Amino acid sequence: MTADTNYRAGIKLQFKSEWASFAATFARFEYALKMAGYLKYDKLGVSAEAGWAGFARDLGDGFLAECRADPALAVLFVAPPRLLKVEKDQAVAWKKARAVNGLADVFAVVADVQRNLFHGETKVHGDRDGDLINAAQELLDQTFASALKRADMPKLARFCAAFRFTA
């Protein structure tokens, strides 16, 4: 299922490469989640962090089933990116990928794609990196489309309204 990407038209115009557009879309998702009240922690005075788990709960298991069935997203489920982990004497090494058991895990994998690209290596190295970026972007596109259809849920509606991007 290919989603309508008009919701991020300003981003696509501003950032011509797929990886830059993905990074900007991901950042905007996190901003919109915070503005809609999807917060990882709700304790007064703590730094606002995006609460992907609550967002995943509101989107529901039906959306997860749609994602699992989509061949364009398969790499996120069957071959997610490995994680950079600390080893002995503060060395780091690439280790086993995250397990994907629910929608919140899928969003964590998308965050891993973003982190690995922007906090690890500084460029796309090959087809696998490109496949992960494209799948992660497609997931975000489908996620926005799904949230947009859920006008019955005020928080999801606030998320969609907060996402709007103008360059």
mmCIF file of C-alpha atoms in Angstrom:
data_model
loop_
_atom_site.group_PDB
_atom_site.id
_atom_site.type_symbol
_atom_site.label_atom_id
_atom_site.label_comp_id
_atom_site.label_asym_id
_atom_site.label_seq_id
_atom_site.Cartn_x
_atom_site.Cartn_y
_atom_site.Cartn_z
ATOM 1 C CA MET A 1 0.000 0.000 0.000
ATOM 2 C CA THR A 2 1.532 3.310 -1.059
ATOM 3 C CA ALA A 3 0.385 6.295 0.979
ATOM 4 C CA ASP A 4 -0.279 9.830 -0.206
ATOM 5 C CA THR A 5 2.798 11.883 0.659
ATOM 6 C CA ASN A 6 1.260 15.326 0.244
ATOM 7 C CA TYR A 7 1.307 15.790 4.009
ATOM 8 C CA ARG A 8 5.080 16.313 3.737
ATOM 9 C CA ALA A 9 5.135 18.285 0.484
ATOM 10 C CA GLY A 10 7.154 21.124 2.030
ATOM 11 C CA ILE A 11 9.742 18.657 3.266
ATOM 12 C CA LYS A 12 10.029 16.958 -0.129
ATOM 13 C CA LEU A 13 10.576 20.338 -1.794
ATOM 14 C CA GLN A 14 13.142 21.453 0.764
ATOM 15 C CA PHE A 15 15.135 18.203 0.930
ATOM 16 C CA LYS A 16 15.825 16.564 -2.426
ATOM 17 C CA SER A 17 17.525 13.338 -1.300
ATOM 18 C CA GLU A 18 15.569 10.435 0.181
ATOM 19 C CA TRP A 19 17.684 10.246 3.321
ATOM 20 C CA ALA A 20 17.422 13.974 4.070
ATOM 21 C CA SER A 21 13.668 13.910 3.460
ATOM 22 C CA PHE A 22 13.354 10.896 5.764
ATOM 23 C CA ALA A 23 15.359 12.639 8.508
ATOM 24 C CA ALA A 24 13.231 15.773 8.262
ATOM 25 C CA THR A 25 9.995 13.753 8.243
ATOM 26 C CA PHE A 26 11.114 11.732 11.265
ATOM 27 C CA ALA A 27 12.042 14.908 13.156
ATOM 28 C CA ARG A 28 8.676 16.439 12.299
ATOM 29 C CA PHE A 29 6.911 13.282 13.504
ATOM 30 C CA GLU A 30 8.644 13.565 16.862
ATOM 31 C CA TYR A 31 7.727 17.255 17.118
ATOM 32 C CA ALA A 32 4.082 16.571 16.229
ATOM 33 C CA LEU A 33 3.896 13.704 18.725
ATOM 34 C CA LYS A 34 5.099 15.996 21.499
ATOM 35 C CA MET A 35 2.723 18.796 20.515
ATOM 36 C CA ALA A 36 -0.220 16.361 20.437
ATOM 37 C CA GLY A 37 0.564 15.127 23.952
ATOM 38 C CA TYR A 38 2.196 11.826 23.014
ATOM 39 C CA LEU A 39 4.957 12.034 25.591
ATOM 40 C CA LYS A 40 7.345 9.367 26.813
ATOM 41 C CA TYR A 41 7.271 10.948 30.291
ATOM 42 C CA ASP A 42 4.614 13.270 31.641
ATOM 43 C CA LYS A 43 6.389 14.337 34.822
ATOM 44 C CA LEU A 44 6.460 18.107 35.253
ATOM 45 C CA GLY A 45 9.824 19.644 34.362
ATOM 46 C CA VAL A 46 11.358 16.711 32.456
ATOM 47 C CA SER A 47 12.500 17.163 28.874
ATOM 48 C CA ALA A 48 9.752 16.431 26.374
ATOM 49 C CA GLU A 49 10.439 13.207 24.465
ATOM 50 C CA ALA A 50 8.156 11.696 21.847
ATOM 51 C CA GLY A 51 5.940 8.926 23.203
ATOM 52 C CA TRP A 52 5.840 6.470 20.328
ATOM 53 C CA ALA A 53 4.302 3.705 22.491
ATOM 54 C CA GLY A 54 1.135 5.703 23.234
ATOM 55 C CA PHE A 55 0.895 6.705 19.589
ATOM 56 C CA ALA A 56 1.201 3.033 18.571
ATOM 57 C CA ARG A 57 -1.573 2.079 21.009
ATOM 58 C CA ASP A 58 -3.907 4.669 19.496
ATOM 59 C CA LEU A 59 -3.184 3.497 15.941
ATOM 60 C CA GLY A 60 -3.969 -0.066 17.005
ATOM 61 C CA ASP A 61 -3.269 -3.647 16.048
ATOM 62 C CA GLY A 62 -5.172 -3.335 12.759
ATOM 63 C CA PHE A 63 -2.575 -0.886 11.512
ATOM 64 C CA LEU A 64 0.206 -3.221 12.625
ATOM 65 C CA ALA A 65 -1.380 -6.056 10.610
ATOM 66 C CA GLU A 66 -1.526 -3.809 7.522
ATOM 67 C CA CYS A 67 2.150 -2.949 7.942
ATOM 68 C CA ARG A 68 3.191 -6.582 8.386
ATOM 69 C CA ALA A 69 1.359 -7.511 5.173
ATOM 70 C CA ASP A 70 2.996 -4.768 3.071
ATOM 71 C CA PRO A 71 6.007 -6.004 1.048
ATOM 72 C CA ALA A 72 7.418 -2.461 0.949
ATOM 73 C CA LEU A 73 7.880 -2.627 4.732
ATOM 74 C CA ALA A 74 9.144 -6.211 5.015
ATOM 75 C CA VAL A 75 12.780 -5.257 5.669
ATOM 76 C CA LEU A 76 11.726 -3.482 8.882
ATOM 77 C CA PHE A 77 10.238 -6.743 10.198
ATOM 78 C CA VAL A 78 12.553 -9.421 8.825
ATOM 79 C CA ALA A 79 15.917 -7.618 8.698
ATOM 80 C CA PRO A 80 15.856 -4.503 10.908
ATOM 81 C CA PRO A 81 19.079 -2.541 11.370
ATOM 82 C CA ARG A 82 21.606 -3.818 13.848
ATOM 83 C CA LEU A 83 22.315 -1.756 16.944
ATOM 84 C CA LEU A 84 25.586 -0.179 18.041
ATOM 85 C CA LYS A 85 26.258 -1.496 21.550
ATOM 86 C CA VAL A 86 28.919 -0.795 24.182
ATOM 87 C CA GLU A 87 31.426 -3.563 24.790
ATOM 88 C CA LYS A 88 34.331 -4.090 27.150
ATOM 89 C CA ASP A 89 36.601 -1.077 27.738
ATOM 90 C CA GLN A 90 34.097 1.321 26.168
ATOM 91 C CA ALA A 91 34.510 -0.123 22.691
ATOM 92 C CA VAL A 92 31.410 -0.268 20.510
ATOM 93 C CA ALA A 93 30.301 -2.882 18.007
ATOM 94 C CA TRP A 94 27.289 -3.620 15.821
ATOM 95 C CA LYS A 95 25.090 -6.220 17.504
ATOM 96 C CA LYS A 96 21.824 -8.064 16.995
ATOM 97 C CA ALA A 97 18.833 -6.072 15.737
ATOM 98 C CA ARG A 98 15.836 -5.213 17.884
ATOM 99 C CA ALA A 99 13.007 -7.777 18.073
ATOM 100 C CA VAL A 100 9.797 -6.589 16.391
ATOM 101 C CA ASN A 101 6.771 -7.831 18.346
ATOM 102 C CA GLY A 102 4.405 -4.869 18.171
ATOM 103 C CA LEU A 103 3.799 -1.517 16.525
ATOM 104 C CA ALA A 104 5.838 0.347 19.149
ATOM 105 C CA ASP A 105 8.770 -1.930 18.212
ATOM 106 C CA VAL A 106 8.323 -1.031 14.532
ATOM 107 C CA PHE A 107 8.530 2.652 15.422
ATOM 108 C CA ALA A 108 11.655 1.890 17.477
ATOM 109 C CA VAL A 109 13.156 0.239 14.373
ATOM 110 C CA VAL A 110 12.375 3.383 12.339
ATOM 111 C CA ALA A 111 14.159 5.390 15.048
ATOM 112 C CA ASP A 112 17.091 2.956 14.789
ATOM 113 C CA VAL A 113 17.270 3.634 11.033
ATOM 114 C CA GLN A 114 17.352 7.372 11.767
ATOM 115 C CA ARG A 115 19.944 7.052 14.547
ATOM 116 C CA ASN A 116 22.195 4.708 12.585
ATOM 117 C CA LEU A 117 22.192 7.075 9.631
ATOM 118 C CA PHE A 118 22.661 10.322 11.521
ATOM 119 C CA HIS A 119 24.451 9.358 14.691
ATOM 120 C CA GLY A 120 26.539 6.557 13.245
ATOM 121 C CA GLU A 121 27.721 6.627 9.683
ATOM 122 C CA THR A 122 27.459 9.879 7.768
ATOM 123 C CA LYS A 123 26.268 8.526 4.441
ATOM 124 C CA VAL A 124 24.291 5.771 2.804
ATOM 125 C CA HIS A 125 26.706 2.943 2.053
ATOM 126 C CA GLY A 126 24.707 0.568 -0.086
ATOM 127 C CA ASP A 127 21.421 -0.881 -1.188
ATOM 128 C CA ARG A 128 20.544 -2.178 2.280
ATOM 129 C CA ASP A 129 20.819 1.300 3.805
ATOM 130 C CA GLY A 130 18.675 2.660 0.992
ATOM 131 C CA ASP A 131 16.121 -0.129 1.452
ATOM 132 C CA LEU A 132 15.874 0.602 5.175
ATOM 133 C CA ILE A 133 15.475 4.347 4.602
ATOM 134 C CA ASN A 134 12.829 3.827 1.909
ATOM 135 C CA ALA A 135 10.894 1.356 4.069
ATOM 136 C CA ALA A 136 11.102 3.637 7.106
ATOM 137 C CA GLN A 137 9.838 6.577 5.045
ATOM 138 C CA GLU A 138 7.010 4.459 3.623
ATOM 139 C CA LEU A 139 6.037 3.423 7.142
ATOM 140 C CA LEU A 140 5.902 7.066 8.253
ATOM 141 C CA ASP A 141 3.791 7.918 5.188
ATOM 142 C CA GLN A 142 1.344 5.118 5.936
ATOM 143 C CA THR A 143 1.297 6.048 9.608
ATOM 144 C CA PHE A 144 0.314 9.628 8.845
ATOM 145 C CA ALA A 145 -2.393 8.440 6.447
ATOM 146 C CA SER A 146 -3.760 6.096 9.103
ATOM 147 C CA ALA A 147 -3.736 8.804 11.773
ATOM 148 C CA LEU A 148 -5.497 11.193 9.396
ATOM 149 C CA LYS A 149 -8.357 8.704 8.972
ATOM 150 C CA ARG A 150 -8.894 8.559 12.748
ATOM 151 C CA ALA A 151 -10.684 11.870 13.256
ATOM 152 C CA ASP A 152 -12.596 10.166 16.091
ATOM 153 C CA MET A 153 -9.456 10.328 18.225
ATOM 154 C CA PRO A 154 -8.622 13.919 19.265
ATOM 155 C CA LYS A 155 -4.959 13.181 20.019
ATOM 156 C CA LEU A 156 -4.382 11.712 16.559
ATOM 157 C CA ALA A 157 -6.134 14.729 15.024
ATOM 158 C CA ARG A 158 -3.848 17.045 17.038
ATOM 159 C CA PHE A 159 -0.833 15.064 15.829
ATOM 160 C CA CYS A 160 -1.863 15.539 12.172
ATOM 161 C CA ALA A 161 -2.498 19.252 12.676
ATOM 162 C CA ALA A 162 0.843 19.745 14.456
ATOM 163 C CA PHE A 163 2.780 17.994 11.696
ATOM 164 C CA ARG A 164 2.160 20.654 9.033
ATOM 165 C CA PHE A 165 5.472 21.807 7.598
ATOM 166 C CA THR A 166 6.117 24.962 5.637
ATOM 167 C CA ALA A 167 9.555 25.900 4.398
#
